[in-house]
Amino acid sequence: MKILVTGGAGYIGSVVSERLITQGHEAVIYDNLSKGHREAVMPEAEFIEADLADSRQLIKALEDHKIEAVIHMAAASLVGESVQNPQLYFRNNDVNGLNLLDAMLQIGIKRLVFSSTAAVYGAPETMPITEDAPQNPTNPYGESKLAFEKILRWYDEAYQFRYVSLRYFNAAGASERFGEDHEPETHIIPNVLRVAAGRMSHVSIFGEDYPTPDGTCVRDYVHVLDLADAHILALKATETGSRTYNLGYGSGYSVGEVVEMARQITGKWISTESAPRRAGDPPILIASPDKIMSDLGWSPRHSELDRILESAWRWHLSHPHGYGSANN
Ligand code: UFG
């Protein structure tokens, strides 16, 4: 199939595009490079540097490349930043997302895989989280993604617009070729590895007084390669109807456990410093992946945290300064 991948030069987008192409699909990457990297675009993919706010470019991209379905990953996606700057989140994730849907409708393309998030749930009491758990986001990021899911539901009802919404838990790890490179980096795993590599003196631990076994937040870290597989299955599933799935493994690790395991994997001492809680962080997020496993046959192959950290560390060592560095 011919797929438009918005955000395809980003961390998850690059690995999803790699998987699409290795499976014989054609990928057209649509990315404004505000967060993504030109070097993270597969050479086999067409690349369009443009913004989702630009309806004319969007329509042209969809028409020129005879796109059959869209994987929509372009978004602002940082919990902490969204609390400081909700305007950016509602504009990027909802207003620009609507631009995309309307361009698709104008041309008659009605198949979409949407990158949603565990942040739609807020801070649920019951773990693991199933898709029908109450949705009460604790930050504007989760709210913006939940709003878009609701838009999709009504577009399906009115226009037979078929979508699969994938609620990612914590994406982590790397493929051989593509990894995580944000500036500034706010995620725990790449930050811990930057300390191991000597690029940072220490990692701050945001909150050690959460109601968890060691007081630090617990997350369900899911390998980006398993996420990529789920997108391929989701794409196929848009043929038959619209659905929403969690993407996580059903097991959680605390920030303290991540640091400890990273020390073992890298063989380096990783200094930590206590810091206040970060606004908008729920204490525990663990997925129930049962629905996507039974409906679509998703069967994760990289679920051990040590393997996830190893793959991220390998990528880190081969790209010591991320993409675009003279040393790579
Ligand atoms: N953390 C630290 N120090 C750091 C970075 C993070 O202690 O330097 C902590 C955070 O406070 C949090 C945990 O590590 O408790 C994980 O934080 P990340 O920033 O790595 O990831 P988040 O859980 O905040 O968010 C990620 C994605 C979101 C997605 C969410 C779903 O960035 O897009 O997972 O669980 F919504």
Short mmCIF file of C-alpha atoms and ligand atoms in Angstrom, two decimals:
data_model
loop_
_atom_site.label_atom_id
_atom_site.label_comp_id
_atom_site.label_asym_id
_atom_site.label_seq_id
_atom_site.Cartn_x
_atom_site.Cartn_y
_atom_site.Cartn_z
CA MET A 1 0.00 0.00 0.00
CA LYS A 2 0.96 3.65 -0.36
CA ILE A 3 1.06 5.15 3.09
CA LEU A 4 1.51 8.76 4.18
CA VAL A 5 3.38 8.79 7.48
CA THR A 6 3.07 12.08 9.33
CA GLY A 7 5.90 12.50 11.81
CA GLY A 8 7.84 9.83 9.94
CA ALA A 9 11.19 11.51 10.68
CA GLY A 10 10.62 11.24 14.42
CA TYR A 11 11.69 8.54 16.83
CA ILE A 12 8.77 6.14 16.49
CA GLY A 13 7.93 7.34 12.97
CA SER A 14 11.35 6.38 11.63
CA VAL A 15 11.09 2.82 12.93
CA VAL A 16 7.49 2.41 11.74
CA SER A 17 8.50 3.66 8.26
CA GLU A 18 11.46 1.27 8.23
CA ARG A 19 9.11 -1.62 9.01
CA LEU A 20 6.56 -0.51 6.39
CA ILE A 21 9.23 -0.43 3.70
CA THR A 22 10.79 -3.76 4.66
CA GLN A 23 7.30 -5.26 4.43
CA GLY A 24 6.88 -4.01 0.88
CA HIS A 25 4.73 -0.91 1.44
CA GLU A 26 5.52 2.50 -0.03
CA ALA A 27 6.05 5.20 2.58
CA VAL A 28 5.77 8.93 2.01
CA ILE A 29 7.11 10.81 5.01
CA TYR A 30 5.42 14.11 5.84
CA ASP A 31 7.32 15.93 8.56
CA ASN A 32 8.17 19.56 9.33
CA LEU A 33 11.43 18.49 11.05
CA SER A 34 10.53 20.52 14.14
CA LYS A 35 11.44 17.45 16.19
CA GLY A 36 12.35 14.89 13.54
CA HIS A 37 15.63 14.47 11.68
CA ARG A 38 16.31 14.31 7.96
CA GLU A 39 18.79 11.49 8.72
CA ALA A 40 15.97 9.46 10.28
CA VAL A 41 14.12 9.22 6.95
CA MET A 42 14.59 5.89 5.16
CA PRO A 43 16.39 6.50 1.86
CA GLU A 44 13.71 4.42 0.08
CA ALA A 45 10.95 6.73 1.33
CA GLU A 46 9.68 9.87 -0.38
CA PHE A 47 10.18 12.84 1.92
CA ILE A 48 8.02 15.95 2.08
CA GLU A 49 9.17 18.65 4.46
CA ALA A 50 5.94 20.40 5.32
CA ASP A 51 3.60 21.27 8.15
CA LEU A 52 0.19 19.83 8.92
CA ALA A 53 -1.11 23.39 9.14
CA ASP A 54 -0.52 23.66 5.38
CA SER A 55 -3.69 22.22 3.84
CA ARG A 56 -2.54 22.88 0.29
CA GLN A 57 0.64 20.82 0.76
CA LEU A 58 -1.30 18.09 2.51
CA ILE A 59 -3.82 17.72 -0.28
CA LYS A 60 -1.06 17.79 -2.88
CA ALA A 61 0.90 15.09 -1.01
CA LEU A 62 -2.15 12.85 -0.74
CA GLU A 63 -3.08 13.32 -4.39
CA ASP A 64 0.36 13.26 -6.00
CA HIS A 65 1.35 10.03 -4.28
CA LYS A 66 -2.03 8.32 -4.62
CA ILE A 67 -2.06 7.66 -0.90
CA GLU A 68 -4.35 4.86 0.30
CA ALA A 69 -4.01 5.22 4.06
CA VAL A 70 -2.34 7.48 6.62
CA ILE A 71 -0.36 6.72 9.76
CA HIS A 72 -0.62 9.89 11.81
CA MET A 73 2.23 10.21 14.27
CA ALA A 74 3.13 13.90 14.02
CA ALA A 75 2.38 15.51 17.36
CA ALA A 76 3.71 17.38 20.31
CA SER A 77 4.14 14.64 22.89
CA LEU A 78 5.76 15.75 26.15
CA VAL A 79 3.70 15.55 29.31
CA GLY A 80 5.64 18.21 31.22
CA GLU A 81 5.79 20.68 28.33
CA SER A 82 2.06 20.33 27.74
CA VAL A 83 1.31 21.56 31.27
CA GLN A 84 3.43 24.68 30.64
CA ASN A 85 2.16 25.29 27.09
CA PRO A 86 -1.29 23.77 26.43
CA GLN A 87 -1.82 26.09 23.46
CA LEU A 88 0.91 24.27 21.50
CA TYR A 89 -0.68 20.91 22.27
CA PHE A 90 -4.24 21.72 21.28
CA ARG A 91 -3.07 23.49 18.12
CA ASN A 92 -0.65 20.79 16.97
CA ASN A 93 -2.57 17.75 18.03
CA ASP A 94 -6.16 18.83 17.44
CA VAL A 95 -6.32 21.79 15.03
CA ASN A 96 -3.58 20.46 12.74
CA GLY A 97 -4.89 16.92 13.13
CA LEU A 98 -8.28 18.12 11.89
CA ASN A 99 -6.58 19.68 8.89
CA LEU A 100 -5.25 16.25 8.03
CA LEU A 101 -8.63 14.54 8.43
CA ASP A 102 -10.33 17.15 6.29
CA ALA A 103 -7.71 16.89 3.56
CA MET A 104 -8.17 13.11 3.60
CA LEU A 105 -11.95 13.42 3.37
CA GLN A 106 -11.72 15.91 0.54
CA ILE A 107 -9.84 13.31 -1.51
CA GLY A 108 -11.82 10.34 -0.24
CA ILE A 109 -9.09 8.60 1.80
CA LYS A 110 -10.74 7.06 4.84
CA ARG A 111 -8.14 4.86 6.54
CA LEU A 112 -6.02 6.10 9.40
CA VAL A 113 -3.79 4.68 12.13
CA PHE A 114 -3.52 7.19 14.95
CA SER A 115 -0.76 7.49 17.57
CA SER A 116 -2.61 7.98 20.81
CA THR A 117 -1.26 7.62 24.31
CA ALA A 118 -1.64 6.11 27.76
CA ALA A 119 -1.89 9.72 28.94
CA VAL A 120 -5.61 9.64 27.96
CA TYR A 121 -6.27 7.60 31.13
CA GLY A 122 -4.88 10.08 33.65
CA ALA A 123 -4.04 8.33 36.91
CA PRO A 124 -6.28 5.26 37.05
CA GLU A 125 -6.71 3.31 40.28
CA THR A 126 -6.81 -0.14 38.69
CA MET A 127 -3.82 -1.79 36.99
CA PRO A 128 -3.32 -3.08 34.38
CA ILE A 129 -5.32 -0.53 32.41
CA THR A 130 -7.87 -1.83 29.93
CA GLU A 131 -9.20 0.26 27.06
CA ASP A 132 -12.54 0.84 28.78
CA ALA A 133 -10.93 2.33 31.93
CA PRO A 134 -12.11 5.87 32.76
CA GLN A 135 -10.38 8.54 30.71
CA ASN A 136 -9.48 11.56 32.83
CA PRO A 137 -6.20 13.01 31.55
CA THR A 138 -3.96 14.75 34.09
CA ASN A 139 -2.20 16.87 31.47
CA PRO A 140 -3.05 18.79 28.26
CA TYR A 141 -1.11 16.28 26.16
CA GLY A 142 -3.42 13.43 27.16
CA GLU A 143 -6.43 15.73 26.80
CA SER A 144 -5.44 16.73 23.26
CA LYS A 145 -5.09 13.07 22.20
CA LEU A 146 -8.37 12.09 23.84
CA ALA A 147 -10.13 14.95 22.05
CA PHE A 148 -8.75 13.70 18.74
CA GLU A 149 -9.92 10.16 19.46
CA LYS A 150 -13.40 11.58 20.00
CA ILE A 151 -13.26 13.47 16.72
CA LEU A 152 -12.29 10.23 14.98
CA ARG A 153 -15.26 8.41 16.47
CA TRP A 154 -17.71 10.94 15.02
CA TYR A 155 -15.93 11.01 11.66
CA ASP A 156 -16.34 7.26 11.53
CA GLU A 157 -20.03 7.52 12.36
CA ALA A 158 -20.77 10.28 9.85
CA TYR A 159 -18.29 9.59 7.06
CA GLN A 160 -17.39 5.87 7.51
CA PHE A 161 -13.86 7.01 8.32
CA ARG A 162 -12.01 3.87 9.53
CA TYR A 163 -9.30 4.30 12.12
CA VAL A 164 -7.26 2.33 14.61
CA SER A 165 -6.14 4.36 17.58
CA LEU A 166 -3.04 2.98 19.33
CA ARG A 167 -2.55 4.13 22.89
CA TYR A 168 1.20 3.86 23.37
CA PHE A 169 2.60 3.35 26.81
CA ASN A 170 6.31 4.26 27.11
CA ALA A 171 8.08 3.76 23.79
CA ALA A 172 11.72 2.80 24.27
CA GLY A 173 14.65 1.03 22.61
CA ALA A 174 15.97 1.30 19.07
CA SER A 175 16.20 -0.58 15.79
CA GLU A 176 19.68 -1.22 14.36
CA ARG A 177 19.31 1.92 12.32
CA PHE A 178 17.05 4.37 14.13
CA GLY A 179 16.90 5.50 17.73
CA GLU A 180 15.77 8.21 20.10
CA ASP A 181 17.29 11.68 19.72
CA HIS A 182 15.39 14.63 21.16
CA GLU A 183 16.77 18.06 22.00
CA PRO A 184 16.25 18.78 24.76
CA GLU A 185 15.93 15.17 25.91
CA THR A 186 13.29 14.70 28.61
CA HIS A 187 12.76 10.92 28.57
CA ILE A 188 14.17 8.74 31.28
CA ILE A 189 15.95 6.03 29.25
CA PRO A 190 17.94 8.27 26.88
CA ASN A 191 18.79 10.56 29.79
CA VAL A 192 20.08 7.68 31.87
CA LEU A 193 22.18 6.54 28.89
CA ARG A 194 23.55 10.05 28.38
CA VAL A 195 24.84 9.92 31.94
CA ALA A 196 26.35 6.48 31.31
CA ALA A 197 28.06 7.86 28.20
CA GLY A 198 29.49 10.82 30.14
CA ARG A 199 27.38 13.41 28.31
CA MET A 200 25.55 14.43 31.50
CA SER A 201 26.75 14.45 35.09
CA HIS A 202 23.60 12.91 36.61
CA VAL A 203 19.97 12.12 35.99
CA SER A 204 17.31 13.87 38.07
CA ILE A 205 14.73 11.62 39.66
CA PHE A 206 11.43 13.48 39.52
CA GLY A 207 9.67 12.46 42.72
CA GLU A 208 10.52 9.71 45.17
CA ASP A 209 7.40 9.95 47.27
CA TYR A 210 4.87 8.34 44.92
CA PRO A 211 2.68 5.51 46.22
CA THR A 212 4.87 2.87 44.52
CA PRO A 213 7.24 0.26 46.02
CA ASP A 214 10.37 2.46 45.78
CA GLY A 215 8.56 5.82 45.62
CA THR A 216 9.43 6.51 41.95
CA CYS A 217 6.95 6.38 39.04
CA VAL A 218 6.25 3.06 37.36
CA ARG A 219 5.91 2.78 33.57
CA ASP A 220 5.30 0.05 31.00
CA TYR A 221 8.26 0.38 28.58
CA VAL A 222 7.47 -1.02 25.14
CA HIS A 223 10.10 -1.71 22.50
CA VAL A 224 9.76 0.51 19.45
CA LEU A 225 10.12 -2.59 17.20
CA ASP A 226 7.04 -4.15 18.81
CA LEU A 227 5.23 -0.82 18.37
CA ALA A 228 6.17 -0.88 14.70
CA ASP A 229 4.70 -4.38 14.26
CA ALA A 230 1.47 -3.20 15.84
CA HIS A 231 1.18 -0.41 13.25
CA ILE A 232 1.37 -2.90 10.40
CA LEU A 233 -1.40 -4.97 11.98
CA ALA A 234 -3.45 -1.83 12.67
CA LEU A 235 -3.14 -0.70 9.08
CA LYS A 236 -4.64 -3.97 7.90
CA ALA A 237 -7.36 -3.76 10.55
CA THR A 238 -8.60 -0.42 9.18
CA GLU A 239 -10.07 -2.47 6.31
CA THR A 240 -12.71 -3.87 8.60
CA GLY A 241 -13.63 -1.20 11.13
CA SER A 242 -12.50 1.23 13.78
CA ARG A 243 -10.97 0.26 17.12
CA THR A 244 -8.79 1.48 19.96
CA TYR A 245 -5.97 -0.52 21.53
CA ASN A 246 -3.41 -0.23 24.30
CA LEU A 247 0.20 -0.88 23.38
CA GLY A 248 2.23 -2.01 26.34
CA TYR A 249 3.33 -5.33 27.85
CA GLY A 250 1.41 -5.48 31.10
CA SER A 251 4.50 -5.13 33.27
CA GLY A 252 5.87 -2.03 34.92
CA TYR A 253 9.28 -0.83 36.06
CA SER A 254 10.03 2.03 38.39
CA VAL A 255 12.41 4.84 37.50
CA GLY A 256 14.73 3.42 40.18
CA GLU A 257 14.66 -0.01 38.50
CA VAL A 258 15.40 1.51 35.09
CA VAL A 259 18.47 3.28 36.49
CA GLU A 260 19.68 0.10 38.20
CA MET A 261 19.23 -2.04 35.10
CA ALA A 262 20.97 0.58 32.94
CA ARG A 263 23.96 0.42 35.31
CA GLN A 264 24.13 -3.32 34.73
CA ILE A 265 23.73 -3.13 30.95
CA THR A 266 26.22 -0.31 30.40
CA GLY A 267 28.66 -1.32 33.13
CA LYS A 268 28.82 2.37 34.11
CA TRP A 269 27.97 4.15 37.32
CA ILE A 270 24.95 6.39 36.72
CA SER A 271 24.63 9.21 39.25
CA THR A 272 21.16 10.31 40.29
CA GLU A 273 19.84 13.36 42.13
CA SER A 274 16.49 13.76 43.81
CA ALA A 275 14.27 16.38 42.23
CA PRO A 276 10.67 17.51 42.80
CA ARG A 277 7.80 15.74 41.08
CA ARG A 278 7.22 16.74 37.45
CA ALA A 279 3.79 18.31 36.81
CA GLY A 280 1.28 15.99 35.17
CA ASP A 281 3.09 12.67 35.87
CA PRO A 282 0.74 9.86 37.00
CA PRO A 283 2.34 7.48 39.56
CA ILE A 284 1.77 4.19 37.66
CA LEU A 285 0.87 3.36 34.06
CA ILE A 286 0.71 -0.31 33.09
CA ALA A 287 -1.21 -1.54 30.04
CA SER A 288 -3.39 -4.52 29.58
CA PRO A 289 -2.40 -5.56 26.03
CA ASP A 290 -4.97 -8.39 25.88
CA LYS A 291 -7.29 -6.73 23.38
CA ILE A 292 -4.75 -6.10 20.60
CA MET A 293 -3.21 -9.52 21.18
CA SER A 294 -6.50 -11.34 20.80
CA ASP A 295 -8.08 -9.12 18.09
CA LEU A 296 -5.07 -8.52 15.85
CA GLY A 297 -2.68 -11.25 16.95
CA TRP A 298 -0.04 -8.77 18.17
CA SER A 299 2.70 -10.86 19.71
CA PRO A 300 5.54 -8.80 21.16
CA ARG A 301 9.05 -10.14 20.63
CA HIS A 302 11.20 -7.71 22.61
CA SER A 303 9.46 -7.32 25.93
CA GLU A 304 12.36 -7.67 28.37
CA LEU A 305 13.54 -4.35 29.76
CA ASP A 306 17.20 -5.43 29.63
CA ARG A 307 16.88 -6.09 25.86
CA ILE A 308 15.18 -2.72 25.38
CA LEU A 309 17.97 -0.96 27.24
CA GLU A 310 20.63 -2.93 25.36
CA SER A 311 19.20 -1.88 22.00
CA ALA A 312 19.01 1.77 23.09
CA TRP A 313 22.59 1.61 24.44
CA ARG A 314 23.86 0.08 21.18
CA TRP A 315 22.27 2.89 19.21
CA HIS A 316 23.63 5.43 21.64
CA LEU A 317 27.16 4.09 21.22
CA SER A 318 26.93 4.12 17.44
CA HIS A 319 25.40 7.66 17.48
CA PRO A 320 27.15 9.29 20.43
CA HIS A 321 25.77 12.72 19.58
CA GLY A 322 22.51 11.61 18.01
CA TYR A 323 21.68 12.26 14.35
CA GLY A 324 23.61 14.61 12.17
CA SER A 325 26.78 14.56 14.21
CA ALA A 326 30.15 14.56 12.51
CA ASN A 327 31.14 11.63 14.72
CA ASN A 328 28.47 9.26 13.47
N1 UFG B 1 11.85 10.90 34.71
C1 UFG B 1 12.82 11.21 35.64
N2 UFG B 1 13.94 11.88 35.20
C2 UFG B 1 14.13 12.22 33.89
C3 UFG B 1 13.12 11.89 32.96
C4 UFG B 1 12.00 11.24 33.41
O1 UFG B 1 12.69 10.92 36.82
O2 UFG B 1 15.16 12.83 33.56
C5 UFG B 1 10.66 10.15 35.15
C6 UFG B 1 9.35 10.87 34.85
O3 UFG B 1 9.04 11.78 35.90
C7 UFG B 1 8.40 9.71 34.74
C8 UFG B 1 9.23 8.58 34.15
O4 UFG B 1 10.59 8.96 34.40
O5 UFG B 1 7.97 9.33 36.00
C9 UFG B 1 9.05 8.40 32.67
O6 UFG B 1 9.20 9.67 32.07
P1 UFG B 1 9.39 9.88 30.49
O7 UFG B 1 9.60 11.34 30.29
O8 UFG B 1 10.43 8.95 29.99
O9 UFG B 1 8.02 9.39 29.90
P2 UFG B 1 6.51 9.82 30.28
O10 UFG B 1 5.93 8.69 31.09
O11 UFG B 1 6.45 11.18 30.87
O12 UFG B 1 5.82 9.96 28.88
C10 UFG B 1 5.97 9.00 27.86
C11 UFG B 1 5.78 9.71 26.54
C12 UFG B 1 4.38 10.25 26.45
C13 UFG B 1 3.37 9.15 26.74
C14 UFG B 1 3.66 8.47 28.04
C15 UFG B 1 2.71 7.32 28.24
O13 UFG B 1 6.71 10.79 26.41
O14 UFG B 1 4.19 10.75 25.13
O15 UFG B 1 4.99 8.00 28.04
O16 UFG B 1 2.98 6.59 29.38
F1 UFG B 1 2.14 9.70 26.84
#
